[in-house]
Short mmCIF file of C-alpha atoms and ligand atoms in Angstrom, two decimals:
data_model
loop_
_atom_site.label_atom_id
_atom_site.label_comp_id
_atom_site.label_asym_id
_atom_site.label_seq_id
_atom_site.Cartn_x
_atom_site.Cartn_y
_atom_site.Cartn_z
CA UNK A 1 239.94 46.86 208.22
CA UNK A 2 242.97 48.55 208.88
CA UNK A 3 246.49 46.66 208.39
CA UNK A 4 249.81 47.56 208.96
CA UNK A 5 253.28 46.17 208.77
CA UNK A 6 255.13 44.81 211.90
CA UNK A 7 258.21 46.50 210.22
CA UNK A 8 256.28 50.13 209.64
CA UNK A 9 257.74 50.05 205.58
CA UNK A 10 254.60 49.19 204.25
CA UNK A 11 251.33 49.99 205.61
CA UNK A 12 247.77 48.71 203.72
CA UNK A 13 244.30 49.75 204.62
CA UNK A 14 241.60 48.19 203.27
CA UNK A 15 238.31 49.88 203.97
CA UNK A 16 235.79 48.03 206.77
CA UNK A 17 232.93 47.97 204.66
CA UNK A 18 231.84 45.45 202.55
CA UNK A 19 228.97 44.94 200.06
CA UNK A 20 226.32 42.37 199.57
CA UNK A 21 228.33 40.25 198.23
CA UNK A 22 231.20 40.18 200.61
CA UNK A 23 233.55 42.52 198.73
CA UNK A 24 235.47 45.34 200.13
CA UNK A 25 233.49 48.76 199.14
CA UNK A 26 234.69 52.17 200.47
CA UNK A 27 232.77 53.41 203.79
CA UNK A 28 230.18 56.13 202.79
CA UNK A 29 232.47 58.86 204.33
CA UNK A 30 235.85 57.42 202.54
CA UNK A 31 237.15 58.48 199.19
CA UNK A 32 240.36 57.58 197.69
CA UNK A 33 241.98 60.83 199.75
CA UNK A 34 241.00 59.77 202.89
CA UNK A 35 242.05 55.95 201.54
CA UNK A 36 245.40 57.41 200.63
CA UNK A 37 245.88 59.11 204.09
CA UNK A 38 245.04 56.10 205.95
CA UNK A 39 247.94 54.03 204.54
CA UNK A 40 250.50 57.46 204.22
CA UNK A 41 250.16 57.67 207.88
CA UNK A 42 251.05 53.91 208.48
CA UNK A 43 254.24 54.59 207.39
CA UNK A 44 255.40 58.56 207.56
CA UNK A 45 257.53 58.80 210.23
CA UNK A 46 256.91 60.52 213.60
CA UNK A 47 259.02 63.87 213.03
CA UNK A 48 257.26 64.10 209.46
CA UNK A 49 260.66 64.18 208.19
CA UNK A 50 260.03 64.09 203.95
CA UNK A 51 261.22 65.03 201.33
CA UNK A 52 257.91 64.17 198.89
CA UNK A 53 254.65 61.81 198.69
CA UNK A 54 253.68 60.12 195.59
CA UNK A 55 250.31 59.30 194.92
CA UNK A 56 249.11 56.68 192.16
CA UNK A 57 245.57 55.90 191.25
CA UNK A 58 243.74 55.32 188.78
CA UNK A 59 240.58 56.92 190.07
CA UNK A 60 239.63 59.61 187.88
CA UNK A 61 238.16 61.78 190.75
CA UNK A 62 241.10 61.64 192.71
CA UNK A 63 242.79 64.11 190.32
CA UNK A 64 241.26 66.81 191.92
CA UNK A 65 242.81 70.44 192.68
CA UNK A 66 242.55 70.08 196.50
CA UNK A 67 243.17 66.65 197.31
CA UNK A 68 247.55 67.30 197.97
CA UNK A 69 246.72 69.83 199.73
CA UNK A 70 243.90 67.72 201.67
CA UNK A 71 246.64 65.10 202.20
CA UNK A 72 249.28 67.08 203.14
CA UNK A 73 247.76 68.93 205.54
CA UNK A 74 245.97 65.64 207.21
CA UNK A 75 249.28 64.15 207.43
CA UNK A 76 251.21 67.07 209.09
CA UNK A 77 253.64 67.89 206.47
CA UNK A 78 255.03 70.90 205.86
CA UNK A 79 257.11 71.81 202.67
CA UNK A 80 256.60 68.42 201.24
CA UNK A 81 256.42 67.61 197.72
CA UNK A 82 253.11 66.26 196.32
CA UNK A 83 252.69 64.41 193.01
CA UNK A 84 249.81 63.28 191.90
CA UNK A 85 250.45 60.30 189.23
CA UNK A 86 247.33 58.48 186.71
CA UNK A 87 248.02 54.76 186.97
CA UNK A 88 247.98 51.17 188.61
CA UNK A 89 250.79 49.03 190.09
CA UNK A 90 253.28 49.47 187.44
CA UNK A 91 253.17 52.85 188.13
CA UNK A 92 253.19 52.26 191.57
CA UNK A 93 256.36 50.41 191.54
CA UNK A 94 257.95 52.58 189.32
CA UNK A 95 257.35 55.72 191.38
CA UNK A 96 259.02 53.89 194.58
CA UNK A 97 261.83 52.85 192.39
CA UNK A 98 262.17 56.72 191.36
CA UNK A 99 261.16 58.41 194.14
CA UNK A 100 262.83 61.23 196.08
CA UNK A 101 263.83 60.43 199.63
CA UNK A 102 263.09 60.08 202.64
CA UNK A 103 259.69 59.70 200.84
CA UNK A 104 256.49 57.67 200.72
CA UNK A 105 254.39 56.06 197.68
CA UNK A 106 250.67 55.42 198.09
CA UNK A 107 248.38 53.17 195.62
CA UNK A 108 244.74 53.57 196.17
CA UNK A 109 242.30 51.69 194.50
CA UNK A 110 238.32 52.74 194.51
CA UNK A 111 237.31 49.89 192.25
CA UNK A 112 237.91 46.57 192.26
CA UNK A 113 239.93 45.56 195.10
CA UNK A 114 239.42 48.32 197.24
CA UNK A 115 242.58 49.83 199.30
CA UNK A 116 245.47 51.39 199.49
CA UNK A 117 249.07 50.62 200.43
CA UNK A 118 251.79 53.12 201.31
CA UNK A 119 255.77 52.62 201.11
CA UNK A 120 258.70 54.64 203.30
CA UNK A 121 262.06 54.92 201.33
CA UNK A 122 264.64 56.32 203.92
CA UNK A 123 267.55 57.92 202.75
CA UNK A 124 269.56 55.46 203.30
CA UNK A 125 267.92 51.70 203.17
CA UNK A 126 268.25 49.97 199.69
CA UNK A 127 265.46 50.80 197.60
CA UNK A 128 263.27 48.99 195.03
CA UNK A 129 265.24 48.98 191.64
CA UNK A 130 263.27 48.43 188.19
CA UNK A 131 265.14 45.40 186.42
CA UNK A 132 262.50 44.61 183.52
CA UNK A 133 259.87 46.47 181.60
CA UNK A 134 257.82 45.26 178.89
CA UNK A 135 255.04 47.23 176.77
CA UNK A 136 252.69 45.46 174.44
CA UNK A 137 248.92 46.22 173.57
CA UNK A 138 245.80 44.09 174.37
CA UNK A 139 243.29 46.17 175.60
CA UNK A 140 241.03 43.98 177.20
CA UNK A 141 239.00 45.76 179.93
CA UNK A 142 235.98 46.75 178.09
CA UNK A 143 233.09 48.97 179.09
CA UNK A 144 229.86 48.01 177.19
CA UNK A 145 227.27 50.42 176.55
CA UNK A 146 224.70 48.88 179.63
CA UNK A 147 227.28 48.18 182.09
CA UNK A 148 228.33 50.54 184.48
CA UNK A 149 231.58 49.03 185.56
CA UNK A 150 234.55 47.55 183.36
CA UNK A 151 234.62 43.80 182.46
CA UNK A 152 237.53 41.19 180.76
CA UNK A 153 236.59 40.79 177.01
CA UNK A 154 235.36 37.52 176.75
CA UNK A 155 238.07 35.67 174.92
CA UNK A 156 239.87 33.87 177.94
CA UNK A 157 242.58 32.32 175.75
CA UNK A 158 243.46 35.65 174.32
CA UNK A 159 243.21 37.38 177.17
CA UNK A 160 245.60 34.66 178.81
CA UNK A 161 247.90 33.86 176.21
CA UNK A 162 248.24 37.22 174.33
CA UNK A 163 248.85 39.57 176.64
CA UNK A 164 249.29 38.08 180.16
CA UNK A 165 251.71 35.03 179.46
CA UNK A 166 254.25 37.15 177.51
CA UNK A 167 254.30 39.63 180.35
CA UNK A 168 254.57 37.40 182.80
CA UNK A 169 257.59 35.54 180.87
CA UNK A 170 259.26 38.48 180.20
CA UNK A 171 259.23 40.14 183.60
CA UNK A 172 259.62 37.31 185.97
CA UNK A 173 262.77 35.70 183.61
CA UNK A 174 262.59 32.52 185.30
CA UNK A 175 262.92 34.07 188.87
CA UNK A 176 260.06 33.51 191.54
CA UNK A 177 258.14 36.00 191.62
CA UNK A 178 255.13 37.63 192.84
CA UNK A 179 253.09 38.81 189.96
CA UNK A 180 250.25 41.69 190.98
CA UNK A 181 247.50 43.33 188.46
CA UNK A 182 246.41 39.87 187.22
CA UNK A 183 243.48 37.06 188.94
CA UNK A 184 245.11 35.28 191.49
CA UNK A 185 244.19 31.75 189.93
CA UNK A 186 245.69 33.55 186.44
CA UNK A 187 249.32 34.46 188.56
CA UNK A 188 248.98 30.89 189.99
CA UNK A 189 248.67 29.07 186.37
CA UNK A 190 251.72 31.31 184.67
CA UNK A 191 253.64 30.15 187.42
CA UNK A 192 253.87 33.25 190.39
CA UNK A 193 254.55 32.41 193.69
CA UNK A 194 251.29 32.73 195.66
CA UNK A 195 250.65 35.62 198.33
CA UNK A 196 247.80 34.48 200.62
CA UNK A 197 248.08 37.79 202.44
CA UNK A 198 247.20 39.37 199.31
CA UNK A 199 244.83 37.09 197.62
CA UNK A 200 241.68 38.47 197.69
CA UNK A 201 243.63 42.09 196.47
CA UNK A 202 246.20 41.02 194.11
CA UNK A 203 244.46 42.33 191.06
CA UNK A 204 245.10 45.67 193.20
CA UNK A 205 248.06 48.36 192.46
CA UNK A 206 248.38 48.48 196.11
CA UNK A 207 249.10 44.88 196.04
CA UNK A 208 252.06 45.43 194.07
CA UNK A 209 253.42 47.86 196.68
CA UNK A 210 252.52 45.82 199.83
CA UNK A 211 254.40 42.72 198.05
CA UNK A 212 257.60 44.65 197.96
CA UNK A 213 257.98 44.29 201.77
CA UNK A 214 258.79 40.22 201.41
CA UNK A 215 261.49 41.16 199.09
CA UNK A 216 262.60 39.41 195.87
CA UNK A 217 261.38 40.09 192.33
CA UNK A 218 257.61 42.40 192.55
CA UNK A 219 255.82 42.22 188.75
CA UNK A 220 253.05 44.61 188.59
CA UNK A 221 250.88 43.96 184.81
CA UNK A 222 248.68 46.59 183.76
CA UNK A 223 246.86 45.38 180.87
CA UNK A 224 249.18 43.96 178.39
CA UNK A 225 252.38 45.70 180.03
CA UNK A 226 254.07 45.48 182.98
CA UNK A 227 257.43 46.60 185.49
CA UNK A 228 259.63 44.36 187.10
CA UNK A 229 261.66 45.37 190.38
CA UNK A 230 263.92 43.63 192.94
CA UNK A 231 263.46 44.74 196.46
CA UNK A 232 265.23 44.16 199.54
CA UNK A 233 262.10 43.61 201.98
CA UNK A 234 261.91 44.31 205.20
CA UNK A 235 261.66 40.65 206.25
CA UNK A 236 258.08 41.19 207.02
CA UNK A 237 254.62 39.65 206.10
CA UNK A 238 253.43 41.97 203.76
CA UNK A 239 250.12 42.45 205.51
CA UNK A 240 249.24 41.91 208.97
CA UNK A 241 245.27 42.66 210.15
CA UNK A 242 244.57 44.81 212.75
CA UNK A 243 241.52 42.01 214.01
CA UNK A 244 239.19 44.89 212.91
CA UNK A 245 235.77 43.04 211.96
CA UNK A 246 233.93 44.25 208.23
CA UNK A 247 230.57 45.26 208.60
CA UNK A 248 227.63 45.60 205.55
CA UNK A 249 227.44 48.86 204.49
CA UNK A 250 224.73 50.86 205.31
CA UNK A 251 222.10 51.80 202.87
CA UNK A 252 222.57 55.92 202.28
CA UNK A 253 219.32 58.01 202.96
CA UNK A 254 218.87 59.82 199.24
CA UNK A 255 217.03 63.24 198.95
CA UNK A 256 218.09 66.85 197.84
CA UNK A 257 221.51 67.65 198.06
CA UNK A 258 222.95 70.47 200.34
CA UNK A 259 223.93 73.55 199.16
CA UNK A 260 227.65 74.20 199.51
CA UNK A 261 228.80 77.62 201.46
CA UNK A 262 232.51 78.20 200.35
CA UNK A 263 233.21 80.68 202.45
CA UNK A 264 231.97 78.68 205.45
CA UNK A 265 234.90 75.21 203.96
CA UNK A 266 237.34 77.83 203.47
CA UNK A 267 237.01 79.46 206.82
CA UNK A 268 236.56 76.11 208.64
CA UNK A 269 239.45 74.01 206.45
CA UNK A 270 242.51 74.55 208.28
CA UNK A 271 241.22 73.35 211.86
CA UNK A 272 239.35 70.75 210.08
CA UNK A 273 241.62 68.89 207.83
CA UNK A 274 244.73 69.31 210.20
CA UNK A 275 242.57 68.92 213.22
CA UNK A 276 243.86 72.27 214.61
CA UNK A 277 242.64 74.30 218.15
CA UNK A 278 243.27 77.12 219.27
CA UNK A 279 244.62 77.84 222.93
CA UNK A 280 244.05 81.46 224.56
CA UNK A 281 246.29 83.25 226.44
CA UNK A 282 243.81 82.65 229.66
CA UNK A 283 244.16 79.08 229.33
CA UNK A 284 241.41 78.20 227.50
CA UNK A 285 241.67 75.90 224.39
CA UNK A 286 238.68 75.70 221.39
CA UNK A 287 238.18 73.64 219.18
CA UNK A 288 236.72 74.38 216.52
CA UNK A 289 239.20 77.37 216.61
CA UNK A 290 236.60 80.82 217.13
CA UNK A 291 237.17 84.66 216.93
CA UNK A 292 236.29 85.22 220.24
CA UNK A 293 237.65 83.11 223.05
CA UNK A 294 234.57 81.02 224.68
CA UNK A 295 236.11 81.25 228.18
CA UNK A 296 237.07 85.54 228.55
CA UNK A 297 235.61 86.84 225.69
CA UNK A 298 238.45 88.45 224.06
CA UNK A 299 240.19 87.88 220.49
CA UNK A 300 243.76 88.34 218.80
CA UNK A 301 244.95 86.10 222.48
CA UNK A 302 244.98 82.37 220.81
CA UNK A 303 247.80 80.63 219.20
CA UNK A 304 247.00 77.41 216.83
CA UNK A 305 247.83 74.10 218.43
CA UNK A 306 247.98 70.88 216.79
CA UNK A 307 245.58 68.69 218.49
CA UNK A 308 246.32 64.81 219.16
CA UNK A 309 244.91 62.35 217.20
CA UNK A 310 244.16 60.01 220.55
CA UNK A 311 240.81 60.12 221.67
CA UNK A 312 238.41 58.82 224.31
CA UNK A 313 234.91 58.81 224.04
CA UNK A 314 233.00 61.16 226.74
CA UNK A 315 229.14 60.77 225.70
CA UNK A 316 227.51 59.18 222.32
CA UNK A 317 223.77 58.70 220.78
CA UNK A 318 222.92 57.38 217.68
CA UNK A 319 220.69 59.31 215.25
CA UNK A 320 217.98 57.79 213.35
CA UNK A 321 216.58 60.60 211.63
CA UNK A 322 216.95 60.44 207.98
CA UNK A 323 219.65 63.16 206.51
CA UNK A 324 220.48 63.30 202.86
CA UNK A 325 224.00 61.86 202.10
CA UNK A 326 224.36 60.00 205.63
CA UNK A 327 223.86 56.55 206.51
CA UNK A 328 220.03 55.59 208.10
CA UNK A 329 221.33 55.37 211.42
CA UNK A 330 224.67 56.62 212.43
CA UNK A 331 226.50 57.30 216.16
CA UNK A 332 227.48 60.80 216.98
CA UNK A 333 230.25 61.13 219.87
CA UNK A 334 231.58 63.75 221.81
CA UNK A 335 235.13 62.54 222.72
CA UNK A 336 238.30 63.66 225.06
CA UNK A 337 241.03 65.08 222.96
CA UNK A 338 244.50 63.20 224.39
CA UNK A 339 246.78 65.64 225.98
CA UNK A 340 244.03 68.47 225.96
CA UNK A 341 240.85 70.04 227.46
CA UNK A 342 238.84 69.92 224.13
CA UNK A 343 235.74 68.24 223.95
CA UNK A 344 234.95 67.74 220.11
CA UNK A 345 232.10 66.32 218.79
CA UNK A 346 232.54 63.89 215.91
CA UNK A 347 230.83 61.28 213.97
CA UNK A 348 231.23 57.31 214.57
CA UNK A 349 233.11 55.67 212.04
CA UNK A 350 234.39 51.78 211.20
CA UNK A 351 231.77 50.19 212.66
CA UNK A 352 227.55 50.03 212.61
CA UNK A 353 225.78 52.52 214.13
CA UNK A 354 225.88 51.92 218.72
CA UNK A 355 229.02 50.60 218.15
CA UNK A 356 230.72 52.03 220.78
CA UNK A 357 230.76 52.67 224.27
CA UNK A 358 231.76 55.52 226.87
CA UNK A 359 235.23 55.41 227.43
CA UNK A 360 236.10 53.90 224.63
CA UNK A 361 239.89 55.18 223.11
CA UNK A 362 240.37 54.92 219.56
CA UNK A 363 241.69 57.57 217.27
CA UNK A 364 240.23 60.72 214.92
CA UNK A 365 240.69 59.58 211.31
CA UNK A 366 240.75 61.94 208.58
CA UNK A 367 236.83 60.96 206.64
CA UNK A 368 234.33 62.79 203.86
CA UNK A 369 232.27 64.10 206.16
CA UNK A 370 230.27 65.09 203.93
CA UNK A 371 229.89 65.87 199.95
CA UNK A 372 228.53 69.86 199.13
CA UNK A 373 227.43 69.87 195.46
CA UNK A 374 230.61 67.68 194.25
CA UNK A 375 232.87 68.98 196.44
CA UNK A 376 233.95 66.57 199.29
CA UNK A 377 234.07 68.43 202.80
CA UNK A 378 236.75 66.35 205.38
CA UNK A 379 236.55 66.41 208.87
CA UNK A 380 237.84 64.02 211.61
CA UNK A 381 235.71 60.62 212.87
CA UNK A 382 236.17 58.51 215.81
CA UNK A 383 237.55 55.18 215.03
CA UNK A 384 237.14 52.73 217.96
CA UNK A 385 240.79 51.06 218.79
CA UNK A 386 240.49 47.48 217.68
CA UNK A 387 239.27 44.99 220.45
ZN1 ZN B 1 240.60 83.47 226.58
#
């Protein structure tokens, strides 16, 4: 599901994939970069006009070498500046209170609540300020040797009076406030004002950043500790859905992986991630971008263009032959680029497999297109518009 904000401040996308259980899981071509991109480009504005992009998360394989520059170049900005931050919703919040403008702060989540959430600050529009912090220990998200994922430790009361009461006290003050990084039914009890938007997420760090859009007093707690800030809003709902439907997630064909060719990413990277063409000087345009121009045969006559991100689709067939790494059954389409003669042929994504029809329009959305030996290879994937 995608969801944006009426006002365009605050953008959340939460992935449309969901798992046996009903819970939001990333798609098998999503990662938190292409989770971070879909909520950055909710909210950068049209010119690309910033100054920098903050991105928090506490996914440890985010911090990658390649992922700003994955990012930046997916979102069409030039000589923006990139930072990279380790942490949850107080983080978050304090990286929009700090950050450089015009600029834009992303929290993406891989666990958990799966999502991310992406803030504008203009230049001149009143900005988040922090007005409380508190910092106390009580580690209680525990990993125990059989489990794969993190759980509470299993002392309620301790967990509830030790180190989420306190924080709660001392960052709200009295004021109504909505209080993110904690159980909803936990916020409820210590006395937050409830966010139905938000409830199934508000353990989230995006949470904390798509709250800031109602204005008033934002408390993110991580752990024990926690920031307080007072934002002006922009008079929206924080989230508004797109009417995009979530689907099961398809089981993932295993078998050997496939080797990665470096030299074939690196030569391929720049028309792929910032879904470049290449136009010739005898009118012909190619995508992917090629030495030799398919329609006279010559080279050195091409300029790059950027290509639109508006698609239609021209043909589609859905594969059922079982590929490592890609879901059993998957749709391939060859779609109309907006505004251009280029045919491109993409994968299907958002949906089950036959999901969509000739003609459709939709949109090419940054997506893992695949994963090489660890390294995640992006590409572009039609997304159906919603119906
Ligand atoms: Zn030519």
């Amino acid at each position: 599901v995608s969801t944006a904000i009426a006002a365009a401040q605050v953008g959340v996308y939460r992935p449309p994939t969901v798992d046996e259980r009903g819970r939001r899981v990333p798609a098998w071509d999503e990662d938190s970069t292409t989770l971070a991109v879909e909520a950055a480009r909710l909210v950068v504005p049209e010119d690309g006009d910033l100054r920098a992009v903050t991105v928090v998360t506490r996914s440890p394989t985010y911090l990658v070498d390649d992922a700003p520059v994955v990012i930046t170049k997916a979102l069409r900005l030039g000589d923006v500046e990139l930072t990279q931050i380790h942490g949850g919703g107080a983080a978050a919040l304090a990286a929009l209170a700090a950050a450089a403008t015009p600029g834009v702060v992303v929290a993406v989540e891989t666990e958990g609540a799966v999502g991310a959430a992406a803030v504008f600050v203009g230049s001149d529009g009143a900005r988040p300020s922090v007005v409380a912090r508190h910092r106390h220990s009580v580690p209680y998200r525990v990993r125990r040797a059989a489990a794969a994922t993190a759980s509470v430790y299993d002392d309620d009361r301790l967990v509830r009076e030790r180190a989420w009461r306190p924080a709660v006290e001392a960052l709200c003050a009295g004021e109504p406030a909505v209080v993110t990084g904690i159980p909803a039914g936990a916020a409820a009890r210590l006395g937050a004002a409830a966010v139905p938007e938000l409830a199934d997420g508000l353990e989230s760090s995006w949470a904390a950043l798509a709250a800031t859009a109602r204005g008033g007093r934002v408390v993110a707690i991580e752990g024990a500790s926690g920031v307080a800030v007072e934002c002006g809003g922009n008079g929206g709902a924080p989230v508004a859905t797109d009417g995009r439907e979530a689907y099961p997630a398809p089981a993932i064909v295993p078998g050997a992986p496939i080797a990665l060719s470096l030299a074939a990413y690196e030569r391929a990277f720049d028309a792929k991630v910032g879904l470049v063409a290449a136009r010739c000087a005898c009118g012909t345009t190619h995508f992917p971008p090629r030495v030799f121009c398919p329609g006279c045969g010559e080279r050195d006559r091409s300029v790059s263009i950027s290509l639109s991100h508006r698609a239609a689709v021209y043909s589609m067939a859905t594969v059922r032959v079982p590929i490592p790494g890609m879901p059993r059954e998957y749709s391939l389409a060859v779609v109309d680029v907006e505004g251009s003669d280029v045919r491109a042929l993409v994968h299907v994504t958002g949906g089950p497999a036959g999901a969509v029809a000739i003609g459709d329009p939709g949109q090419l959305v940054l997506r893992r297109v695949a994963e090489r030996e660890g390294v995640p290879d992006y590409g572009y994937a039609f997304l159906r518009d919603p119906a």
